[in-house]
Tab-separated table of C-alpha atoms in Angstrom:
chain	number	residue	atom	x	y	z
A	1	ARG	CA	0.000	0.000	0.000
A	2	GLU	CA	2.755	2.501	0.929
A	3	ARG	CA	4.676	1.745	-2.258
A	4	LEU	CA	1.567	2.404	-4.374
A	5	LYS	CA	0.893	5.633	-2.471
A	6	GLU	CA	4.437	6.839	-3.037
A	7	THR	CA	4.226	6.112	-6.788
A	8	VAL	CA	0.944	8.059	-6.973
A	9	ARG	CA	2.353	10.984	-4.973
A	10	LEU	CA	5.324	11.306	-7.320
A	11	ARG	CA	3.119	11.185	-10.448
A	12	LEU	CA	0.659	13.737	-9.106
A	13	ARG	CA	3.279	16.204	-7.933
A	14	GLU	CA	4.527	16.484	-11.515
A	15	PHE	CA	1.074	17.851	-12.414
A	16	ASP	CA	0.588	20.129	-9.375
A	17	VAL	CA	-0.495	23.587	-10.584
A	18	GLY	CA	-0.320	25.160	-7.092
A	19	ASP	CA	-1.863	28.641	-7.179
A	20	ARG	CA	-0.933	29.393	-10.811
A	21	PHE	CA	-4.548	30.022	-11.835
A	22	SER	CA	-5.782	31.593	-8.582
A	23	HIS	CA	-5.380	35.114	-9.990
A	24	LEU	CA	-7.938	34.614	-12.775
A	25	PRO	CA	-10.921	36.970	-12.325
A	26	LEU	CA	-13.587	34.272	-11.969
A	27	ARG	CA	-15.575	33.247	-8.924
A	28	LYS	CA	-13.803	30.355	-7.205
A	29	ALA	CA	-14.906	26.865	-6.227
A	30	SER	CA	-13.029	23.682	-5.306
A	31	VAL	CA	-13.693	19.965	-5.199
A	32	LEU	CA	-11.858	17.231	-3.320
A	33	LEU	CA	-10.894	14.110	-5.276
A	34	PRO	CA	-10.548	11.628	-2.397
A	35	LEU	CA	-8.338	8.661	-3.312
A	36	MET	CA	-8.264	5.471	-1.260
A	37	ILE	CA	-6.635	2.072	-1.659
A	38	ARG	CA	-8.950	-0.924	-1.417
A	39	ALA	CA	-7.788	-4.484	-2.093
A	40	GLY	CA	-4.544	-3.091	-3.521
A	41	LYS	CA	-6.299	-0.837	-6.065
A	42	LEU	CA	-6.971	2.880	-6.230
A	43	HIS	CA	-10.564	4.016	-5.753
A	44	LEU	CA	-12.262	7.416	-5.886
A	45	LEU	CA	-14.985	8.545	-3.490
A	46	LEU	CA	-17.955	10.373	-5.065
A	47	THR	CA	-21.257	11.748	-3.805
A	48	VAL	CA	-24.791	12.136	-5.121
A	49	ARG	CA	-26.294	15.572	-4.638
A	50	SER	CA	-29.470	15.827	-2.560
A	51	MET	CA	-32.739	16.104	-4.489
A	52	GLN	CA	-33.538	19.145	-2.311
A	53	LEU	CA	-30.776	21.222	-3.887
A	54	ARG	CA	-31.737	23.884	-6.422
A	55	ARG	CA	-28.767	23.289	-8.693
A	56	SER	CA	-28.061	19.865	-10.267
A	57	PRO	CA	-30.158	17.792	-7.809
A	58	GLY	CA	-29.424	14.065	-7.876
A	59	GLU	CA	-26.226	14.430	-9.906
A	60	VAL	CA	-22.960	12.683	-9.082
A	61	CYS	CA	-20.131	14.962	-8.020
A	62	PHE	CA	-17.084	15.236	-5.803
A	63	PRO	CA	-17.350	16.830	-2.354
A	64	GLY	CA	-16.877	20.559	-2.877
A	65	GLY	CA	-18.409	23.958	-3.405
A	66	LYS	CA	-17.874	27.695	-3.596
A	67	SER	CA	-15.019	29.510	-1.911
A	68	GLU	CA	-15.836	31.496	1.232
A	69	ALA	CA	-14.072	34.593	2.558
A	70	ALA	CA	-12.480	32.685	5.459
A	71	ASP	CA	-10.866	30.084	3.142
A	72	LYS	CA	-7.115	30.610	2.750
A	73	ASP	CA	-6.964	28.921	-0.650
A	74	GLU	CA	-8.537	26.270	-2.892
A	75	ILE	CA	-7.329	23.466	-0.600
A	76	ASP	CA	-9.083	25.065	2.381
A	77	THR	CA	-12.315	25.296	0.382
A	78	ALA	CA	-12.211	21.650	-0.698
A	79	LEU	CA	-11.463	20.356	2.817
A	80	ARG	CA	-14.117	22.527	4.474
A	81	GLU	CA	-16.760	21.438	1.978
A	82	ALA	CA	-15.823	17.740	2.329
A	83	GLN	CA	-16.226	18.003	6.091
A	84	GLU	CA	-19.602	19.748	5.730
A	85	GLU	CA	-20.918	17.295	3.121
A	86	VAL	CA	-19.646	13.861	4.185
A	87	GLY	CA	-18.066	14.353	7.632
A	88	LEU	CA	-14.481	13.946	6.383
A	89	GLU	CA	-12.207	15.691	8.889
A	90	PRO	CA	-9.504	17.834	7.215
A	91	GLU	CA	-6.716	16.237	9.283
A	92	LYS	CA	-7.748	12.823	7.881
A	93	VAL	CA	-6.851	13.932	4.334
A	94	GLU	CA	-3.311	13.775	3.002
A	95	VAL	CA	-3.453	16.551	0.393
A	96	ILE	CA	-1.161	15.821	-2.539
A	97	CYS	CA	-1.779	18.462	-5.195
A	98	ARG	CA	-4.064	20.784	-7.113
A	99	LEU	CA	-4.672	19.744	-10.712
A	100	MET	CA	-5.586	21.830	-13.774
A	101	PRO	CA	-8.858	23.679	-13.011
A	102	GLY	CA	-12.067	23.587	-15.005
A	103	ILE	CA	-14.906	26.053	-15.557
A	104	ASP	CA	-18.411	24.983	-14.582
A	105	LYS	CA	-21.708	26.005	-16.166
A	106	MET	CA	-22.028	28.888	-13.671
A	107	ASN	CA	-18.602	30.164	-14.830
A	108	HIS	CA	-16.840	29.305	-11.559
A	109	LEU	CA	-13.158	28.444	-11.732
A	110	VAL	CA	-13.243	24.956	-10.173
A	111	THR	CA	-9.977	23.600	-8.762
A	112	PRO	CA	-9.652	19.849	-8.176
A	113	VAL	CA	-7.667	19.070	-5.008
A	114	VAL	CA	-6.369	15.490	-4.786
A	115	GLY	CA	-5.802	13.784	-1.455
A	116	PHE	CA	-5.489	10.333	0.083
A	117	ILE	CA	-8.032	9.193	2.664
A	118	GLU	CA	-8.139	5.965	4.670
A	119	HIS	CA	-9.940	3.017	3.050
A	120	THR	CA	-11.794	2.595	6.353
A	121	PHE	CA	-13.433	6.046	6.105
A	122	GLN	CA	-17.172	5.881	6.856
A	123	ALA	CA	-19.035	8.839	5.378
A	124	THR	CA	-21.739	10.613	7.364
A	125	PRO	CA	-23.594	12.469	4.595
A	126	ASN	CA	-25.283	15.770	5.366
A	127	PRO	CA	-28.812	14.992	4.050
A	128	ASP	CA	-29.373	18.643	3.043
A	129	GLU	CA	-26.544	18.331	0.519
A	130	VAL	CA	-25.755	14.666	-0.119
A	131	SER	CA	-28.103	11.706	-0.672
A	132	ASP	CA	-25.485	8.995	-1.271
A	133	VAL	CA	-21.728	8.299	-1.124
A	134	PHE	CA	-19.993	5.571	-3.157
A	135	VAL	CA	-16.572	4.561	-4.477
A	136	VAL	CA	-15.420	3.676	-7.995
A	137	PRO	CA	-12.145	1.984	-9.017
A	138	LEU	CA	-10.039	4.758	-10.564
A	139	GLU	CA	-9.157	2.535	-13.523
A	140	TYR	CA	-12.837	2.610	-14.551
A	141	PHE	CA	-12.190	6.130	-15.867
A	142	ILE	CA	-9.784	4.859	-18.529
A	143	ARG	CA	-11.218	1.335	-19.017
A	144	PRO	CA	-14.969	1.671	-18.512
A	145	LEU	CA	-17.584	-0.966	-19.220
A	146	ASN	CA	-20.132	1.694	-20.179
A	147	HIS	CA	-19.000	5.042	-21.633
A	148	LYS	CA	-20.265	7.469	-24.256
A	149	THR	CA	-19.582	11.039	-25.294
A	150	LEU	CA	-22.349	13.622	-25.286
A	151	PRO	CA	-22.432	16.957	-27.165
A	152	TYR	CA	-22.779	20.029	-24.962
A	153	LYS	CA	-22.352	23.790	-25.087
A	154	SER	CA	-19.252	24.820	-23.145
A	155	PRO	CA	-19.193	27.932	-20.875
A	156	SER	CA	-17.576	29.785	-23.782
A	157	GLY	CA	-20.577	29.039	-25.997
A	158	SER	CA	-18.773	26.589	-28.284
A	159	LEU	CA	-20.003	23.076	-28.968
A	160	SER	CA	-17.899	20.438	-27.268
A	161	TRP	CA	-18.052	16.834	-26.067
A	162	MET	CA	-18.279	15.491	-22.556
A	163	HIS	CA	-17.641	12.077	-21.073
A	164	CYS	CA	-20.537	10.131	-19.605
A	165	PHE	CA	-19.956	6.920	-17.628
A	166	MET	CA	-22.535	4.521	-16.255
A	167	TYR	CA	-21.070	2.718	-13.256
A	168	GLU	CA	-22.814	-0.380	-11.905
A	169	ASP	CA	-22.110	-0.847	-8.200
A	170	GLN	CA	-22.469	-4.624	-7.822
A	171	GLU	CA	-22.390	-4.573	-4.007
A	172	ARG	CA	-25.141	-2.011	-3.668
A	173	LYS	CA	-27.109	-3.007	-6.781
A	174	ARG	CA	-27.191	0.601	-7.963
A	175	SER	CA	-26.071	2.347	-11.115
A	176	TYR	CA	-24.566	5.828	-11.188
A	177	ARG	CA	-24.281	8.267	-14.092
A	178	ILE	CA	-21.009	10.181	-13.879
A	179	TRP	CA	-20.614	12.971	-16.413
A	180	GLY	CA	-19.714	16.622	-16.987
A	181	LEU	CA	-16.928	18.278	-15.014
A	182	THR	CA	-16.898	15.410	-12.492
A	183	ALA	CA	-16.135	12.899	-15.258
A	184	HIS	CA	-13.628	15.336	-16.795
A	185	PHE	CA	-11.639	15.537	-13.526
A	186	ALA	CA	-11.850	11.760	-12.913
A	187	VAL	CA	-10.564	10.985	-16.424
A	188	PHE	CA	-7.682	13.446	-16.110
A	189	LEU	CA	-6.714	12.035	-12.695
A	190	ALA	CA	-6.708	8.485	-14.093
A	191	LEU	CA	-4.631	9.561	-17.122
A	192	VAL	CA	-2.079	11.256	-14.850
A	193	ILE	CA	-1.741	8.337	-12.444
A	194	PHE	CA	-1.833	5.381	-14.831
A	195	GLY	CA	-0.113	6.967	-17.834
A	196	LYS	CA	-2.053	4.621	-20.138
A	197	ARG	CA	-4.165	5.253	-23.207
A	198	PRO	CA	-7.866	5.023	-22.402
A	199	THR	CA	-10.265	2.837	-24.365
A	200	PHE	CA	-12.013	5.983	-25.702
A	201	GLU	CA	-10.975	9.259	-27.349
A	202	VAL	CA	-9.825	12.167	-25.183
A	203	ASP	CA	-9.040	15.827	-25.987
A	204	TYR	CA	-5.398	15.562	-24.921
A	205	ASP	CA	-2.065	14.898	-26.540
A	206	LEU	CA	-1.239	11.930	-24.297
A	207	ASP	CA	2.487	12.287	-25.008
A	208	ASN	CA	2.364	15.865	-23.658
A	209	LEU	CA	-0.409	15.656	-21.116
A	210	ILE	CA	0.617	18.637	-18.963
A	211	SER	CA	1.026	21.103	-21.829
A	212	SER	CA	-2.068	19.937	-23.728
A	213	ALA	CA	-4.252	20.125	-20.586
A	214	GLU	CA	-3.028	23.677	-19.973
A	215	LYS	CA	-3.592	24.624	-23.615
A	216	ASN	CA	-7.173	23.248	-23.504
A	217	PHE	CA	-7.930	25.154	-20.322
A	218	MET	CA	-6.435	28.452	-21.541
A	219	ASN	CA	-8.389	28.161	-24.823
A	220	LEU	CA	-11.589	27.638	-22.839
A	221	TYR	CA	-10.805	30.579	-20.563
A	222	ALA	CA	-9.905	32.847	-23.521
A	223	SER	CA	-13.131	32.037	-25.382
A	224	LEU	CA	-15.144	32.628	-22.206
A	225	SER	CA	-13.455	36.039	-21.768
A	226	GLU	CA	-14.201	36.939	-25.405
A	227	ARG	CA	-17.836	35.984	-24.957
A	228	LYS	CA	-18.109	38.117	-21.832
A	229	LYS	CA	-16.627	41.104	-23.673
A	230	SER	CA	-19.034	40.684	-26.588
A	231	ASN	CA	-21.970	40.632	-24.134
A	232	LEU	CA	-20.988	43.973	-22.595
């Protein structure tokens, strides 16, 4: 287990963006990508949003939310939100890095924060925010049994494609639809850690993953800025 963790730490630190994008003039949000090792394999913890929520009720996502004034940085936001949503105490998370951010449909700059948690962690979901918590083997996001791409309009207004996974949880006899920015972050995390070609097409140059991910993000940000200017 420790050897696997150390390999993952080294891979992820190569992709750590730190606070390089924190200066961008967008409202900020963060999500925590909680990694755990179960039966010698990496797994990701995800949540299902409460049906009571106004925005995206019932959708699968990572623990996270909008930045608050008291948060020192994106890591603080992700850890605070994870504690509020699933009872994960910040000191029980070994934060490894911040990966390339994304932009959600509300035009928030969303930073994914990756951290290890214990495989024994028992979530206590806040029912106002979270209706379910489950784990998925990380490798599913490069070798899925059920994946398709869906057309969608990006925040910049351009037509793009998004990943959509259907994950069948055999233990719990439930299926989960994982798509949008959540799927985008999960795929990128799996590409970084495994360094393998997925069984489906992705928008990256896999031989230059860091630079192509940054180029994709900066193109998205630039087209969003242009659209904002044209709306003024």
